[in-house]
PDB file of C-alpha atoms in Angstrom:
ATOM      1  CA  GLN C 194     -14.710  13.394  23.869  1.00 83.00           C
ATOM      2  CA  VAL C 195     -11.834  12.691  21.485  1.00 90.00           C
ATOM      3  CA  GLN C 196     -12.237  10.440  18.462  1.00 94.00           C
ATOM      4  CA  LEU C 197      -9.146   8.829  16.960  1.00 96.00           C
ATOM      5  CA  VAL C 198      -8.847   7.237  13.527  1.00 97.00           C
ATOM      6  CA  GLU C 199      -5.723   5.373  12.419  1.00 98.00           C
ATOM      7  CA  SER C 200      -4.661   4.975   8.815  1.00 98.00           C
ATOM      8  CA  GLY C 201      -1.631   3.973   6.778  1.00 98.00           C
ATOM      9  CA  GLY C 202      -1.455   0.280   7.546  1.00 98.00           C
ATOM     10  CA  GLY C 203      -1.020  -2.363   4.895  1.00 98.00           C
ATOM     11  CA  LEU C 204       1.211  -5.080   3.532  1.00 98.00           C
ATOM     12  CA  VAL C 205       4.930  -4.424   3.323  1.00 98.00           C
ATOM     13  CA  GLN C 206       8.010  -6.534   2.710  1.00 98.00           C
ATOM     14  CA  ALA C 207      10.553  -7.097   5.473  1.00 98.00           C
ATOM     15  CA  GLY C 208      12.996  -4.218   5.590  1.00 98.00           C
ATOM     16  CA  GLY C 209      10.451  -1.776   4.235  1.00 98.00           C
ATOM     17  CA  SER C 210       8.776   1.230   5.799  1.00 98.00           C
ATOM     18  CA  LEU C 211       5.311   2.489   6.618  1.00 98.00           C
ATOM     19  CA  ARG C 212       4.007   5.668   8.191  1.00 98.00           C
ATOM     20  CA  LEU C 213       0.895   5.388  10.306  1.00 98.00           C
ATOM     21  CA  SER C 214      -1.314   8.384  10.983  1.00 98.00           C
ATOM     22  CA  CYS C 215      -3.799   8.993  13.763  1.00 97.00           C
ATOM     23  CA  ALA C 216      -6.253  11.809  13.141  1.00 96.00           C
ATOM     24  CA  ALA C 217      -8.064  13.286  16.126  1.00 94.00           C
ATOM     25  CA  SER C 218     -11.343  15.135  16.344  1.00 92.00           C
ATOM     26  CA  GLY C 219     -13.467  16.454  19.169  1.00 82.00           C
ATOM     27  CA  ARG C 220     -11.684  17.978  22.137  1.00 75.00           C
ATOM     28  CA  THR C 221      -8.360  19.750  21.989  1.00 78.00           C
ATOM     29  CA  PHE C 222      -5.812  17.286  20.639  1.00 83.00           C
ATOM     30  CA  SER C 223      -2.805  19.114  22.036  1.00 84.00           C
ATOM     31  CA  SER C 224      -3.994  18.571  25.620  1.00 88.00           C
ATOM     32  CA  TYR C 225      -3.113  14.870  25.536  1.00 93.00           C
ATOM     33  CA  ALA C 226      -0.062  12.707  25.505  1.00 95.00           C
ATOM     34  CA  MET C 227      -0.389  10.265  22.616  1.00 96.00           C
ATOM     35  CA  GLY C 228       0.697   6.662  22.504  1.00 97.00           C
ATOM     36  CA  TRP C 229       1.035   3.910  19.921  1.00 98.00           C
ATOM     37  CA  PHE C 230       0.325   0.256  20.696  1.00 98.00           C
ATOM     38  CA  ARG C 231       0.060  -2.980  18.786  1.00 98.00           C
ATOM     39  CA  GLN C 232      -1.594  -6.332  19.278  1.00 98.00           C
ATOM     40  CA  ALA C 233      -0.659  -9.506  17.453  1.00 98.00           C
ATOM     41  CA  PRO C 234      -2.984 -12.530  17.286  1.00 93.00           C
ATOM     42  CA  GLY C 235      -3.019 -14.414  20.566  1.00 96.00           C
ATOM     43  CA  LYS C 236      -0.923 -11.805  22.353  1.00 97.00           C
ATOM     44  CA  GLU C 237      -1.609  -8.935  24.713  1.00 97.00           C
ATOM     45  CA  ARG C 238      -1.637  -5.351  23.554  1.00 97.00           C
ATOM     46  CA  GLU C 239       1.907  -3.993  23.594  1.00 96.00           C
ATOM     47  CA  PHE C 240       3.104  -0.473  24.304  1.00 96.00           C
ATOM     48  CA  LEU C 241       5.319   0.962  21.581  1.00 98.00           C
ATOM     49  CA  ALA C 242       5.838   4.691  22.026  1.00 97.00           C
ATOM     50  CA  ILE C 243       4.473   7.824  23.645  1.00 97.00           C
ATOM     51  CA  ILE C 244       4.866  11.527  22.965  1.00 97.00           C
ATOM     52  CA  ASN C 245       3.970  14.413  25.243  1.00 95.00           C
ATOM     53  CA  TRP C 246       1.588  17.245  24.412  1.00 90.00           C
ATOM     54  CA  SER C 247       4.227  19.519  22.885  1.00 91.00           C
ATOM     55  CA  GLY C 248       6.111  16.795  21.030  1.00 93.00           C
ATOM     56  CA  GLY C 249       9.317  17.549  22.902  1.00 94.00           C
ATOM     57  CA  ARG C 250       9.532  14.313  24.883  1.00 97.00           C
ATOM     58  CA  THR C 251       9.246  10.728  23.680  1.00 98.00           C
ATOM     59  CA  TYR C 252       9.714   7.238  25.046  1.00 97.00           C
ATOM     60  CA  TYR C 253      10.031   3.971  23.117  1.00 97.00           C
ATOM     61  CA  ALA C 254       9.749   0.311  23.917  1.00 97.00           C
ATOM     62  CA  ASP C 255      12.969  -1.626  23.417  1.00 97.00           C
ATOM     63  CA  SER C 256      11.374  -3.700  20.675  1.00 95.00           C
ATOM     64  CA  VAL C 257      11.056  -0.696  18.358  1.00 97.00           C
ATOM     65  CA  LYS C 258      13.707   1.708  19.612  1.00 97.00           C
ATOM     66  CA  GLY C 259      15.885   2.916  16.760  1.00 97.00           C
ATOM     67  CA  ARG C 260      13.421   1.743  14.099  1.00 98.00           C
ATOM     68  CA  PHE C 261      10.184   3.576  14.906  1.00 98.00           C
ATOM     69  CA  THR C 262       9.682   7.303  15.401  1.00 98.00           C
ATOM     70  CA  ILE C 263       6.652   8.939  16.983  1.00 98.00           C
ATOM     71  CA  SER C 264       5.797  12.536  16.157  1.00 98.00           C
ATOM     72  CA  ARG C 265       2.832  14.865  16.269  1.00 96.00           C
ATOM     73  CA  ASP C 266       1.498  17.890  14.454  1.00 95.00           C
ATOM     74  CA  ASN C 267      -0.936  19.675  16.721  1.00 92.00           C
ATOM     75  CA  ALA C 268      -1.926  22.115  13.978  1.00 91.00           C
ATOM     76  CA  LYS C 269      -3.199  19.121  12.001  1.00 94.00           C
ATOM     77  CA  ASN C 270      -4.514  17.231  15.050  1.00 93.00           C
ATOM     78  CA  THR C 271      -2.474  14.242  13.967  1.00 96.00           C
ATOM     79  CA  VAL C 272       0.088  11.902  15.505  1.00 97.00           C
ATOM     80  CA  TYR C 273       2.380   9.736  13.377  1.00 98.00           C
ATOM     81  CA  LEU C 274       4.364   6.562  13.719  1.00 98.00           C
ATOM     82  CA  GLN C 275       7.155   6.211  11.186  1.00 98.00           C
ATOM     83  CA  MET C 276       8.164   2.555  10.996  1.00 98.00           C
ATOM     84  CA  ASN C 277      11.426   1.616   9.308  1.00 98.00           C
ATOM     85  CA  SER C 278      13.318  -1.659   8.936  1.00 98.00           C
ATOM     86  CA  LEU C 279      10.139  -3.608   9.468  1.00 98.00           C
ATOM     87  CA  LYS C 280      10.323  -7.233  10.528  1.00 97.00           C
ATOM     88  CA  PRO C 281       7.765 -10.053  10.257  1.00 98.00           C
ATOM     89  CA  GLU C 282       7.356  -9.929  14.038  1.00 96.00           C
ATOM     90  CA  ASP C 283       6.036  -6.379  13.660  1.00 98.00           C
ATOM     91  CA  THR C 284       2.873  -7.819  12.125  1.00 98.00           C
ATOM     92  CA  ALA C 285      -0.048  -6.697  14.282  1.00 98.00           C
ATOM     93  CA  VAL C 286      -2.982  -4.354  14.561  1.00 98.00           C
ATOM     94  CA  TYR C 287      -1.672  -0.924  15.507  1.00 98.00           C
ATOM     95  CA  TYR C 288      -3.619   1.445  17.741  1.00 98.00           C
ATOM     96  CA  CYS C 289      -3.217   5.031  18.823  1.00 98.00           C
ATOM     97  CA  ALA C 290      -4.495   6.268  22.158  1.00 97.00           C
ATOM     98  CA  ALA C 291      -4.789   9.493  24.141  1.00 96.00           C
ATOM     99  CA  GLY C 292      -3.455   9.672  27.681  1.00 95.00           C
ATOM    100  CA  PRO C 293      -3.712  12.233  30.471  1.00 94.00           C
ATOM    101  CA  ARG C 294       0.011  12.829  30.947  1.00 94.00           C
ATOM    102  CA  PHE C 295       3.520  11.878  29.967  1.00 95.00           C
ATOM    103  CA  PRO C 296       4.554   9.214  30.520  1.00 95.00           C
ATOM    104  CA  VAL C 297       1.761   6.663  30.715  1.00 93.00           C
ATOM    105  CA  PHE C 298       2.627   2.967  30.455  1.00 89.00           C
ATOM    106  CA  THR C 299      -0.518   1.319  31.801  1.00 91.00           C
ATOM    107  CA  LEU C 300      -3.071   0.637  29.087  1.00 93.00           C
ATOM    108  CA  ARG C 301      -6.073   1.234  31.329  1.00 95.00           C
ATOM    109  CA  GLU C 302      -4.983   4.819  31.974  1.00 96.00           C
ATOM    110  CA  TYR C 303      -5.451   5.793  28.335  1.00 96.00           C
ATOM    111  CA  VAL C 304      -8.777   7.510  27.882  1.00 94.00           C
ATOM    112  CA  TYR C 305      -9.431   7.282  24.140  1.00 95.00           C
ATOM    113  CA  TRP C 306      -8.526   4.640  21.567  1.00 97.00           C
ATOM    114  CA  GLY C 307      -8.664   4.393  17.820  1.00 98.00           C
ATOM    115  CA  GLN C 308     -10.110   1.441  15.916  1.00 98.00           C
ATOM    116  CA  GLY C 309      -6.737   0.106  14.824  1.00 98.00           C
ATOM    117  CA  THR C 310      -5.022  -0.392  11.489  1.00 98.00           C
ATOM    118  CA  GLN C 311      -3.471  -3.655  10.365  1.00 98.00           C
ATOM    119  CA  VAL C 312       0.205  -3.914   9.487  1.00 98.00           C
ATOM    120  CA  THR C 313       1.450  -7.090   7.847  1.00 98.00           C
ATOM    121  CA  VAL C 314       5.156  -7.614   7.179  1.00 98.00           C
ATOM    122  CA  SER C 315       6.055 -10.433   4.827  1.00 98.00           C
ATOM    123  CA  SER C 316       9.319 -12.343   4.974  1.00 94.00           C
TER     124      SER C 316
END
């Protein structure tokens, strides 16, 4: 079993930046593709980005492409989401998840999920 814990969320002004972290424990972290998702109130959970096991391949949703960057450090068992040029519509609870392969776009295919961290962007 893999346990995932997100951190780094908070309140930020529009145009600002945040870096989210997802720390993994349990099974080998490097065996999994890792994804970031978000869910705003009243909306479905939205795919944002995914990175393969080695960190050499990434894919981004159009809504965050060019602003967000996913990365991973397998030595630290951690995946990151660097968020720049934040907008009020980025306000949501952000989740990391572990998937069996790259790429994975269907939420139900992800095996492990973190508890989420809230990001609020003020206008």
